[in-house]
């Protein structure tokens, strides 16, 4: 479990760094921010589809695998998406 948490934190930090890439023109920065947001949405959607295909056992008492995978992926990409939204708003 701790290895999964470490991977999640590393991915979130890398995604924030990707969102913080400095670009010279406002239009390029806006396009980069929209790209980061688009990839963030795709990551969450792919995780939801992955969770929808998960097999659960008879005695499974946890929340739905779709909910769990969607929440974990959203937590991982949220910091980068927030940075992209703030940078996009700043450039307008």
GROMACS .gro file of N, CA, C and O in nm:
model
  368
    1UNK      N    1   0.082  -0.120   0.000
    1UNK     CA    2   0.000   0.000   0.000
    1UNK      C    3   0.086   0.126   0.000
    1UNK      O    4   0.054   0.223  -0.066
    2UNK      N    5   0.197   0.124   0.073
    2UNK     CA    6   0.282   0.242   0.079
    2UNK      C    7   0.349   0.268  -0.056
    2UNK      O    8   0.374   0.382  -0.092
    3UNK      N    9   0.376   0.162  -0.132
    3UNK     CA   10   0.435   0.181  -0.264
    3UNK      C   11   0.335   0.247  -0.358
    3UNK      O   12   0.371   0.335  -0.437
    4UNK      N   13   0.209   0.209  -0.348
    4UNK     CA   14   0.105   0.272  -0.429
    4UNK      C   15   0.090   0.420  -0.395
    4UNK      O   16   0.077   0.505  -0.483
    5UNK      N   17   0.096   0.452  -0.267
    5UNK     CA   18   0.088   0.590  -0.224
    5UNK      C   19   0.207   0.671  -0.274
    5UNK      O   20   0.191   0.784  -0.319
    6UNK      N   21   0.325   0.612  -0.271
    6UNK     CA   22   0.444   0.678  -0.321
    6UNK      C   23   0.432   0.706  -0.471
    6UNK      O   24   0.463   0.816  -0.518
    7UNK      N   25   0.384   0.610  -0.547
    7UNK     CA   26   0.365   0.628  -0.691
    7UNK      C   27   0.262   0.738  -0.716
    7UNK      O   28   0.281   0.822  -0.806
    8UNK      N   29   0.156   0.740  -0.639
    8UNK     CA   30   0.052   0.842  -0.655
    8UNK      C   31   0.108   0.982  -0.627
    8UNK      O   32   0.081   1.076  -0.702
    9UNK      N   33   0.186   0.997  -0.522
    9UNK     CA   34   0.245   1.127  -0.488
    9UNK      C   35   0.346   1.170  -0.594
    9UNK      O   36   0.347   1.287  -0.636
   10UNK      N   37   0.429   1.077  -0.642
   10UNK     CA   38   0.526   1.111  -0.746
   10UNK      C   39   0.455   1.154  -0.873
   10UNK      O   40   0.493   1.252  -0.938
   11UNK      N   41   0.349   1.083  -0.911
   11UNK     CA   42   0.274   1.120  -1.030
   11UNK      C   43   0.212   1.259  -1.014
   11UNK      O   44   0.214   1.339  -1.108
   12UNK      N   45   0.157   1.289  -0.897
   12UNK     CA   46   0.096   1.420  -0.874
   12UNK      C   47   0.200   1.530  -0.883
   12UNK      O   48   0.175   1.636  -0.943
   13UNK      N   49   0.318   1.509  -0.828
   13UNK     CA   50   0.425   1.610  -0.833
   13UNK      C   51   0.472   1.630  -0.977
   13UNK      O   52   0.489   1.744  -1.023
   14UNK      N   53   0.489   1.522  -1.050
   14UNK     CA   54   0.531   1.533  -1.190
   14UNK      C   55   0.424   1.605  -1.271
   14UNK      O   56   0.455   1.689  -1.356
   15UNK      N   57   0.298   1.576  -1.244
   15UNK     CA   58   0.190   1.641  -1.320
   15UNK      C   59   0.184   1.790  -1.291
   15UNK      O   60   0.158   1.871  -1.380
   16UNK      N   61   0.212   1.831  -1.166
   16UNK     CA   62   0.218   1.974  -1.134
   16UNK      C   63   0.335   2.039  -1.208
   16UNK      O   64   0.323   2.149  -1.262
   17UNK      N   65   0.449   1.971  -1.211
   17UNK     CA   66   0.564   2.025  -1.283
   17UNK      C   67   0.536   2.038  -1.433
   17UNK      O   68   0.580   2.134  -1.496
   18UNK      N   69   0.466   1.943  -1.489
   18UNK     CA   70   0.427   1.952  -1.631
   18UNK      C   71   0.336   2.072  -1.652
   18UNK      O   72   0.349   2.145  -1.750
   19UNK      N   73   0.244   2.095  -1.559
   19UNK     CA   74   0.153   2.209  -1.572
   19UNK      C   75   0.225   2.342  -1.555
   19UNK      O   76   0.179   2.445  -1.604
   20UNK      N   77   0.339   2.342  -1.486
   20UNK     CA   78   0.413   2.465  -1.460
   20UNK      C   79   0.520   2.497  -1.564
   20UNK      O   80   0.598   2.590  -1.545
   21UNK      N   81   0.525   2.424  -1.673
   21UNK     CA   82   0.626   2.449  -1.777
   21UNK      C   83   0.609   2.592  -1.827
   21UNK      O   84   0.502   2.630  -1.873
   22UNK      N   85   0.716   2.673  -1.818
   22UNK     CA   86   0.703   2.812  -1.863
   22UNK      C   87   0.708   2.821  -2.016
   22UNK      O   88   0.791   2.758  -2.080
   23UNK      N   89   0.619   2.900  -2.072
   23UNK     CA   90   0.617   2.923  -2.216
   23UNK      C   91   0.625   3.074  -2.241
   23UNK      O   92   0.588   3.154  -2.156
   24UNK      N   93   0.671   3.111  -2.358
   24UNK     CA   94   0.701   3.252  -2.385
   24UNK      C   95   0.578   3.337  -2.415
   24UNK      O   96   0.570   3.451  -2.372
   25UNK      N   97   0.485   3.283  -2.489
   25UNK     CA   98   0.369   3.365  -2.528
   25UNK      C   99   0.245   3.323  -2.451
   25UNK      O  100   0.231   3.207  -2.412
   26UNK      N  101   0.155   3.416  -2.427
   26UNK     CA  102   0.032   3.382  -2.356
   26UNK      C  103  -0.053   3.279  -2.429
   26UNK      O  104  -0.116   3.194  -2.366
   27UNK      N  105  -0.054   3.284  -2.562
   27UNK     CA  106  -0.136   3.188  -2.636
   27UNK      C  107  -0.080   3.046  -2.623
   27UNK      O  108  -0.155   2.949  -2.613
   28UNK      N  109   0.053   3.035  -2.624
   28UNK     CA  110   0.114   2.904  -2.606
   28UNK      C  111   0.090   2.852  -2.465
   28UNK      O  112   0.063   2.733  -2.444
   29UNK      N  113   0.096   2.940  -2.368
   29UNK     CA  114   0.070   2.901  -2.228
   29UNK      C  115  -0.074   2.857  -2.211
   29UNK      O  116  -0.102   2.760  -2.140
   30UNK      N  117  -0.166   2.927  -2.276
   30UNK     CA  118  -0.308   2.891  -2.269
   30UNK      C  119  -0.332   2.755  -2.335
   30UNK      O  120  -0.405   2.671  -2.283
   31UNK      N  121  -0.268   2.733  -2.450
   31UNK     CA  122  -0.283   2.604  -2.519
   31UNK      C  123  -0.225   2.491  -2.435
   31UNK      O  124  -0.282   2.381  -2.428
   32UNK      N  125  -0.111   2.515  -2.371
   32UNK     CA  126  -0.049   2.414  -2.285
   32UNK      C  127  -0.142   2.381  -2.168
   32UNK      O  128  -0.160   2.265  -2.132
   33UNK      N  129  -0.202   2.485  -2.108
   33UNK     CA  130  -0.293   2.463  -1.995
   33UNK      C  131  -0.415   2.382  -2.039
   33UNK      O  132  -0.460   2.292  -1.967
   34UNK      N  133  -0.469   2.412  -2.155
   34UNK     CA  134  -0.584   2.336  -2.204
   34UNK      C  135  -0.544   2.191  -2.234
   34UNK      O  136  -0.622   2.098  -2.213
   35UNK      N  137  -0.423   2.169  -2.282
   35UNK     CA  138  -0.374   2.033  -2.304
   35UNK      C  139  -0.362   1.956  -2.174
   35UNK      O  140  -0.400   1.838  -2.166
   36UNK      N  141  -0.310   2.022  -2.071
   36UNK     CA  142  -0.298   1.958  -1.939
   36UNK      C  143  -0.437   1.923  -1.885
   36UNK      O  144  -0.458   1.814  -1.832
   37UNK      N  145  -0.531   2.014  -1.900
   37UNK     CA  146  -0.668   1.986  -1.854
   37UNK      C  147  -0.731   1.871  -1.933
   37UNK      O  148  -0.798   1.785  -1.875
   38UNK      N  149  -0.709   1.869  -2.063
   38UNK     CA  150  -0.764   1.761  -2.145
   38UNK      C  151  -0.708   1.625  -2.108
   38UNK      O  152  -0.782   1.527  -2.097
   39UNK      N  153  -0.578   1.620  -2.086
   39UNK     CA  154  -0.516   1.492  -2.047
   39UNK      C  155  -0.564   1.452  -1.908
   39UNK      O  156  -0.586   1.333  -1.882
   40UNK      N  157  -0.584   1.548  -1.819
   40UNK     CA  158  -0.634   1.517  -1.684
   40UNK      C  159  -0.773   1.453  -1.692
   40UNK      O  160  -0.800   1.354  -1.624
   41UNK      N  161  -0.858   1.509  -1.775
   41UNK     CA  162  -0.993   1.453  -1.791
   41UNK      C  163  -0.985   1.313  -1.851
   41UNK      O  164  -1.056   1.221  -1.808
   42UNK      N  165  -0.898   1.294  -1.949
   42UNK     CA  166  -0.883   1.161  -2.010
   42UNK      C  167  -0.832   1.058  -1.910
   42UNK      O  168  -0.876   0.943  -1.910
   43UNK      N  169  -0.739   1.099  -1.823
   43UNK     CA  170  -0.688   1.006  -1.721
   43UNK      C  171  -0.801   0.961  -1.629
   43UNK      O  172  -0.813   0.842  -1.596
   44UNK      N  173  -0.885   1.054  -1.587
   44UNK     CA  174  -0.997   1.019  -1.497
   44UNK      C  175  -1.097   0.929  -1.569
   44UNK      O  176  -1.147   0.831  -1.512
   45UNK      N  177  -1.126   0.958  -1.696
   45UNK     CA  178  -1.219   0.874  -1.771
   45UNK      C  179  -1.166   0.733  -1.793
   45UNK      O  180  -1.240   0.635  -1.780
   46UNK      N  181  -1.038   0.721  -1.825
   46UNK     CA  182  -0.979   0.588  -1.844
   46UNK      C  183  -0.980   0.510  -1.713
   46UNK      O  184  -1.007   0.390  -1.711
   47UNK      N  185  -0.953   0.579  -1.602
   47UNK     CA  186  -0.959   0.511  -1.472
   47UNK      C  187  -1.100   0.463  -1.441
   47UNK      O  188  -1.119   0.354  -1.386
   48UNK      N  189  -1.200   0.543  -1.475
   48UNK     CA  190  -1.339   0.501  -1.453
   48UNK      C  191  -1.374   0.379  -1.538
   48UNK      O  192  -1.440   0.287  -1.490
   49UNK      N  193  -1.328   0.377  -1.662
   49UNK     CA  194  -1.353   0.261  -1.747
   49UNK      C  195  -1.280   0.137  -1.694
   49UNK      O  196  -1.333   0.026  -1.700
   50UNK      N  197  -1.159   0.157  -1.643
   50UNK     CA  198  -1.085   0.046  -1.584
   50UNK      C  199  -1.160  -0.008  -1.462
   50UNK      O  200  -1.172  -0.130  -1.444
   51UNK      N  201  -1.212   0.080  -1.379
   51UNK     CA  202  -1.288   0.037  -1.262
   51UNK      C  203  -1.418  -0.032  -1.299
   51UNK      O  204  -1.464  -0.120  -1.227
   52UNK      N  205  -1.477   0.008  -1.412
   52UNK     CA  206  -1.602  -0.054  -1.454
   52UNK      C  207  -1.580  -0.199  -1.496
   52UNK      O  208  -1.673  -0.280  -1.488
   53UNK      N  209  -1.460  -0.232  -1.539
   53UNK     CA  210  -1.430  -0.369  -1.581
   53UNK      C  211  -1.373  -0.455  -1.469
   53UNK      O  212  -1.337  -0.570  -1.493
   54UNK      N  213  -1.363  -0.401  -1.348
   54UNK     CA  214  -1.305  -0.475  -1.236
   54UNK      C  215  -1.402  -0.582  -1.187
   54UNK      O  216  -1.523  -0.562  -1.180
   55UNK      N  217  -1.346  -0.696  -1.153
   55UNK     CA  218  -1.425  -0.806  -1.096
   55UNK      C  219  -1.425  -0.793  -0.943
   55UNK      O  220  -1.321  -0.767  -0.883
   56UNK      N  221  -1.538  -0.808  -0.882
   56UNK     CA  222  -1.546  -0.804  -0.736
   56UNK      C  223  -1.599  -0.938  -0.686
   56UNK      O  224  -1.680  -1.004  -0.751
   57UNK      N  225  -1.551  -0.977  -0.568
   57UNK     CA  226  -1.593  -1.103  -0.509
   57UNK      C  227  -1.728  -1.092  -0.439
   57UNK      O  228  -1.786  -0.984  -0.425
   58UNK      N  229  -1.774  -1.204  -0.391
   58UNK     CA  230  -1.906  -1.210  -0.327
   58UNK      C  231  -1.907  -1.130  -0.196
   58UNK      O  232  -2.000  -1.058  -0.167
   59UNK      N  233  -1.801  -1.139  -0.117
   59UNK     CA  234  -1.797  -1.072   0.012
   59UNK      C  235  -1.737  -0.932   0.006
   59UNK      O  236  -1.689  -0.881   0.106
   60UNK      N  237  -1.739  -0.868  -0.108
   60UNK     CA  238  -1.679  -0.735  -0.124
   60UNK      C  239  -1.767  -0.630  -0.060
   60UNK      O  240  -1.881  -0.609  -0.100
   61UNK      N  241  -1.714  -0.562   0.044
   61UNK     CA  242  -1.792  -0.463   0.118
   61UNK      C  243  -1.746  -0.320   0.095
   61UNK      O  244  -1.796  -0.228   0.159
   62UNK      N  245  -1.650  -0.300   0.010
   62UNK     CA  246  -1.597  -0.166  -0.016
   62UNK      C  247  -1.685  -0.094  -0.117
   62UNK      O  248  -1.771  -0.154  -0.179
   63UNK      N  249  -1.661   0.035  -0.137
   63UNK     CA  250  -1.738   0.108  -0.241
   63UNK      C  251  -1.707   0.053  -0.380
   63UNK      O  252  -1.614  -0.024  -0.400
   64UNK      N  253  -1.783   0.096  -0.473
   64UNK     CA  254  -1.772   0.050  -0.611
   64UNK      C  255  -1.630   0.073  -0.665
   64UNK      O  256  -1.569   0.177  -0.640
   65UNK      N  257  -1.575  -0.023  -0.741
   65UNK     CA  258  -1.443  -0.003  -0.800
   65UNK      C  259  -1.438   0.117  -0.894
   65UNK      O  260  -1.335   0.181  -0.907
   66UNK      N  261  -1.549   0.148  -0.958
   66UNK     CA  262  -1.554   0.267  -1.045
   66UNK      C  263  -1.530   0.392  -0.962
   66UNK      O  264  -1.451   0.479  -0.999
   67UNK      N  265  -1.596   0.400  -0.848
   67UNK     CA  266  -1.581   0.516  -0.761
   67UNK      C  267  -1.438   0.526  -0.708
   67UNK      O  268  -1.378   0.634  -0.708
   68UNK      N  269  -1.382   0.414  -0.665
   68UNK     CA  270  -1.247   0.416  -0.608
   68UNK      C  271  -1.142   0.457  -0.711
   68UNK      O  272  -1.057   0.542  -0.685
   69UNK      N  273  -1.146   0.397  -0.830
   69UNK     CA  274  -1.045   0.431  -0.931
   69UNK      C  275  -1.062   0.574  -0.980
   69UNK      O  276  -0.963   0.643  -1.005
   70UNK      N  277  -1.185   0.620  -0.991
   70UNK     CA  278  -1.208   0.758  -1.034
   70UNK      C  279  -1.157   0.856  -0.930
   70UNK      O  280  -1.093   0.955  -0.965
   71UNK      N  281  -1.184   0.830  -0.803
   71UNK     CA  282  -1.138   0.920  -0.698
   71UNK      C  283  -0.986   0.924  -0.689
   71UNK      O  284  -0.925   1.031  -0.675
   72UNK      N  285  -0.922   0.809  -0.696
   72UNK     CA  286  -0.776   0.805  -0.686
   72UNK      C  287  -0.711   0.878  -0.803
   72UNK      O  288  -0.617   0.956  -0.785
   73UNK      N  289  -0.762   0.857  -0.923
   73UNK     CA  290  -0.704   0.927  -1.038
   73UNK      C  291  -0.733   1.076  -1.033
   73UNK      O  292  -0.648   1.158  -1.070
   74UNK      N  293  -0.850   1.115  -0.986
   74UNK     CA  294  -0.882   1.257  -0.973
   74UNK      C  295  -0.793   1.324  -0.869
   74UNK      O  296  -0.749   1.438  -0.889
   75UNK      N  297  -0.764   1.254  -0.760
   75UNK     CA  298  -0.674   1.309  -0.659
   75UNK      C  299  -0.534   1.325  -0.716
   75UNK      O  300  -0.464   1.422  -0.685
   76UNK      N  301  -0.493   1.235  -0.802
   76UNK     CA  302  -0.358   1.243  -0.860
   76UNK      C  303  -0.344   1.357  -0.959
   76UNK      O  304  -0.239   1.422  -0.963
   77UNK      N  305  -0.445   1.383  -1.040
   77UNK     CA  306  -0.432   1.486  -1.144
   77UNK      C  307  -0.487   1.622  -1.101
   77UNK      O  308  -0.466   1.721  -1.171
   78UNK      N  309  -0.555   1.630  -0.988
   78UNK     CA  310  -0.617   1.756  -0.945
   78UNK      C  311  -0.517   1.870  -0.926
   78UNK      O  312  -0.543   1.981  -0.972
   79UNK      N  313  -0.402   1.850  -0.861
   79UNK     CA  314  -0.310   1.963  -0.844
   79UNK      C  315  -0.263   2.021  -0.978
   79UNK      O  316  -0.260   2.144  -0.994
   80UNK      N  317  -0.230   1.936  -1.073
   80UNK     CA  318  -0.188   1.985  -1.204
   80UNK      C  319  -0.300   2.056  -1.277
   80UNK      O  320  -0.279   2.157  -1.344
   81UNK      N  321  -0.422   2.004  -1.265
   81UNK     CA  322  -0.537   2.068  -1.330
   81UNK      C  323  -0.566   2.204  -1.268
   81UNK      O  324  -0.599   2.299  -1.339
   82UNK      N  325  -0.553   2.215  -1.138
   82UNK     CA  326  -0.575   2.343  -1.071
   82UNK      C  327  -0.471   2.445  -1.114
   82UNK      O  328  -0.502   2.561  -1.143
   83UNK      N  329  -0.345   2.402  -1.122
   83UNK     CA  330  -0.239   2.491  -1.170
   83UNK      C  331  -0.267   2.536  -1.312
   83UNK      O  332  -0.252   2.654  -1.347
   84UNK      N  333  -0.311   2.444  -1.397
   84UNK     CA  334  -0.343   2.479  -1.536
   84UNK      C  335  -0.458   2.579  -1.543
   84UNK      O  336  -0.454   2.673  -1.623
   85UNK      N  337  -0.560   2.560  -1.461
   85UNK     CA  338  -0.673   2.654  -1.460
   85UNK      C  339  -0.630   2.793  -1.413
   85UNK      O  340  -0.671   2.894  -1.470
   86UNK      N  341  -0.547   2.797  -1.310
   86UNK     CA  342  -0.501   2.928  -1.259
   86UNK      C  343  -0.414   2.997  -1.364
   86UNK      O  344  -0.430   3.118  -1.388
   87UNK      N  345  -0.325   2.924  -1.427
   87UNK     CA  346  -0.240   2.985  -1.530
   87UNK      C  347  -0.322   3.029  -1.650
   87UNK      O  348  -0.293   3.132  -1.711
   88UNK      N  349  -0.423   2.953  -1.685
   88UNK     CA  350  -0.509   2.990  -1.797
   88UNK      C  351  -0.587   3.117  -1.764
   88UNK      O  352  -0.603   3.205  -1.849
   89UNK      N  353  -0.638   3.128  -1.643
   89UNK     CA  354  -0.710   3.248  -1.602
   89UNK      C  355  -0.620   3.370  -1.593
   89UNK      O  356  -0.662   3.483  -1.619
   90UNK      N  357  -0.496   3.350  -1.553
   90UNK     CA  358  -0.402   3.460  -1.542
   90UNK      C  359  -0.364   3.517  -1.677
   90UNK      O  360  -0.335   3.635  -1.690
   91UNK      N  361  -0.366   3.433  -1.780
   91UNK     CA  362  -0.324   3.476  -1.914
   91UNK      C  363  -0.435   3.543  -1.992
   91UNK      O  364  -0.414   3.585  -2.105
   92UNK      N  365  -0.553   3.552  -1.940
   92UNK     CA  366  -0.664   3.613  -2.016
   92UNK      C  367  -0.672   3.760  -1.992
   92UNK      O  368  -0.634   3.821  -1.908
   0.00000   0.00000   0.00000
